[in-house]
Each structure stands twice: as C-alpha cells, then as structure tokens.
C-alpha cells in the first residue's frame, strides 16, 4: 500500500508543479527562459529527470553544473530524457547492472553528453 501512496503523492506533486508552471504569465515564463510548450512538456515528464541527467553526466565525467551551461541544450536534453522509452535500461546501466552496454546504445542524450565532455576537456586543457 505504501508504494501506491507514494505514486499518488508523486502524481499529485507533478500535477501541482505542472499547473504552477503553466499558470505563469508571459513575463514570468520569459524569466524562466522556456516556452509555454516546453514548460508543459517538461512539467508532465517523470519527476526524476534531473537526477537521472545528473547521474548520466557524472557517468560521462561531468559535474552536474555542466548541464546548465547552455540553456537550450539543457531543455532539449530534459525533453529527450522525459520522453525516453529506455528508462528501465538507463536505471540498470546507471546502477552498474548493464555493463554490456554503452550509453550510446540506449540514451538519446549520449551524443550531447559526449559533446559536453569533449568541450569540458578542451576547456580544462586551455
């Protein structure tokens, strides 16, 4: 029963957060820096998107703040993560249970993480 209650609470929290974001006026939406469509898409996604993206960044040798360097990229990656059909594989891979795979085998953001890692390497060597 506890898991059912947790799922209901999570669903209600997501709905509340989504309603808050969608209810922002255009000036507030501009302050957030995403379009109304992006707000709707991101707020309706799974609650663990950010944690999953940060874990994947770490797996690529990146600090979590690397995700926020380019706002457009962060939004695109969050959207891709939220709509990903490989969440189970991702969770297992991040937990070290799918060492037979590389992130590129299942993660739609793998090219983005690789590009961020490459640019971080180039910045640190300068």
Short mmCIF file of C-alpha atoms in Angstrom, two decimals:
data_model
loop_
_atom_site.label_atom_id
_atom_site.label_comp_id
_atom_site.label_asym_id
_atom_site.label_seq_id
_atom_site.Cartn_x
_atom_site.Cartn_y
_atom_site.Cartn_z
CA UNK A 1 0.00 0.00 0.00
CA UNK A 2 2.88 2.35 0.73
CA UNK A 3 4.10 2.24 -2.85
CA UNK A 4 0.62 3.15 -4.09
CA UNK A 5 0.54 6.14 -1.75
CA UNK A 6 3.98 7.23 -2.91
CA UNK A 7 2.91 7.02 -6.54
CA UNK A 8 -0.26 9.02 -5.85
CA UNK A 9 1.71 11.68 -3.95
CA UNK A 10 4.27 11.87 -6.76
CA UNK A 11 1.48 12.21 -9.34
CA UNK A 12 -0.20 14.97 -7.31
CA UNK A 13 3.12 16.78 -6.85
CA UNK A 14 3.80 16.60 -10.58
CA UNK A 15 0.31 17.87 -11.38
CA UNK A 16 0.65 20.74 -8.87
CA UNK A 17 4.07 21.70 -10.22
CA UNK A 18 2.84 21.48 -13.79
CA UNK A 19 -0.19 23.64 -13.06
CA UNK A 20 2.04 26.22 -11.38
CA UNK A 21 4.38 26.37 -14.36
CA UNK A 22 1.63 26.55 -16.95
CA UNK A 23 -0.15 29.30 -14.95
CA UNK A 24 2.86 31.63 -15.19
CA UNK A 25 2.18 34.79 -17.20
CA UNK A 26 4.32 35.54 -20.26
CA UNK A 27 6.77 37.75 -18.31
CA UNK A 28 7.27 35.01 -15.73
CA UNK A 29 7.69 32.41 -18.47
CA UNK A 30 10.30 34.63 -20.07
CA UNK A 31 12.13 34.84 -16.74
CA UNK A 32 12.19 31.04 -16.58
CA UNK A 33 13.59 31.03 -20.11
CA UNK A 34 11.44 28.34 -21.69
CA UNK A 35 8.44 28.46 -23.95
CA UNK A 36 4.94 27.53 -22.77
CA UNK A 37 5.18 24.37 -24.85
CA UNK A 38 8.47 23.42 -23.19
CA UNK A 39 7.02 24.16 -19.76
CA UNK A 40 4.10 21.85 -20.45
CA UNK A 41 6.35 19.12 -21.85
CA UNK A 42 8.87 19.30 -19.00
CA UNK A 43 6.28 19.52 -16.24
CA UNK A 44 4.42 16.46 -17.49
CA UNK A 45 7.55 14.32 -17.57
CA UNK A 46 8.84 11.94 -14.89
CA UNK A 47 9.88 13.55 -11.61
CA UNK A 48 13.40 12.08 -11.71
CA UNK A 49 14.57 13.65 -14.96
CA UNK A 50 17.08 16.00 -13.36
CA UNK A 51 18.51 13.32 -11.07
CA UNK A 52 18.84 10.91 -13.99
CA UNK A 53 20.51 13.54 -16.17
CA UNK A 54 22.95 14.43 -13.38
CA UNK A 55 23.80 10.75 -12.85
CA UNK A 56 24.39 10.31 -16.58
CA UNK A 57 26.53 13.46 -16.63
CA UNK A 58 28.63 12.04 -13.80
CA UNK A 59 28.98 8.77 -15.71
CA UNK A 60 30.45 10.85 -18.56
CA UNK A 61 32.89 12.55 -16.20
CA UNK A 62 30.92 15.79 -15.98
CA UNK A 63 29.92 17.87 -13.00
CA UNK A 64 26.14 18.40 -12.72
CA UNK A 65 26.54 22.13 -13.46
CA UNK A 66 27.80 21.22 -16.94
CA UNK A 67 24.17 20.57 -17.86
CA UNK A 68 23.25 24.20 -17.19
CA UNK A 69 25.99 25.86 -19.24
CA UNK A 70 23.82 26.07 -22.34
CA UNK A 71 20.16 26.58 -21.51
CA UNK A 72 18.89 25.43 -24.91
CA UNK A 73 20.82 22.17 -24.61
CA UNK A 74 19.59 21.54 -21.06
CA UNK A 75 15.95 21.95 -22.16
CA UNK A 76 16.44 19.71 -25.20
CA UNK A 77 18.13 17.04 -23.10
CA UNK A 78 15.43 17.18 -20.41
CA UNK A 79 12.75 16.81 -23.07
CA UNK A 80 14.54 13.81 -24.62
CA UNK A 81 15.07 12.21 -21.20
CA UNK A 82 11.44 12.76 -20.23
CA UNK A 83 10.18 11.03 -23.36
CA UNK A 84 12.77 8.26 -23.40
CA UNK A 85 11.45 4.73 -23.73
CA UNK A 86 14.58 3.20 -22.20
CA UNK A 87 14.16 4.35 -18.59
CA UNK A 88 14.50 0.82 -17.21
CA UNK A 89 17.68 0.15 -19.14
CA UNK A 90 19.01 3.55 -18.07
CA UNK A 91 18.35 2.86 -14.38
CA UNK A 92 20.08 -0.51 -14.62
CA UNK A 93 23.04 0.95 -16.51
CA UNK A 94 23.45 3.78 -14.00
CA UNK A 95 23.34 1.19 -11.19
CA UNK A 96 26.14 -0.76 -12.90
CA UNK A 97 23.91 -3.68 -13.86
CA UNK A 98 24.25 -3.35 -17.65
CA UNK A 99 27.98 -3.14 -18.25
CA UNK A 100 27.37 -4.93 -21.55
CA UNK A 101 26.01 -1.65 -22.95
CA UNK A 102 27.41 1.81 -23.54
CA UNK A 103 25.25 4.89 -23.00
CA UNK A 104 25.13 5.32 -26.77
CA UNK A 105 23.26 2.03 -27.05
CA UNK A 106 20.15 3.36 -25.29
CA UNK A 107 20.44 7.03 -24.27
CA UNK A 108 19.06 9.62 -26.70
CA UNK A 109 21.28 12.19 -24.97
CA UNK A 110 24.53 10.22 -25.26
CA UNK A 111 25.84 12.41 -28.13
CA UNK A 112 25.07 15.52 -26.06
CA UNK A 113 26.88 14.15 -23.02
CA UNK A 114 29.86 13.20 -25.18
CA UNK A 115 29.95 16.67 -26.70
CA UNK A 116 29.75 18.30 -23.26
CA UNK A 117 32.55 16.05 -22.00
CA UNK A 118 34.70 16.90 -25.02
CA UNK A 119 34.16 20.65 -24.55
CA UNK A 120 34.90 20.32 -20.81
CA UNK A 121 38.15 18.51 -21.66
CA UNK A 122 39.10 21.24 -24.11
CA UNK A 123 38.30 23.99 -21.56
CA UNK A 124 40.39 22.33 -18.87
CA UNK A 125 43.39 21.93 -21.18
CA UNK A 126 43.43 25.63 -22.08
#
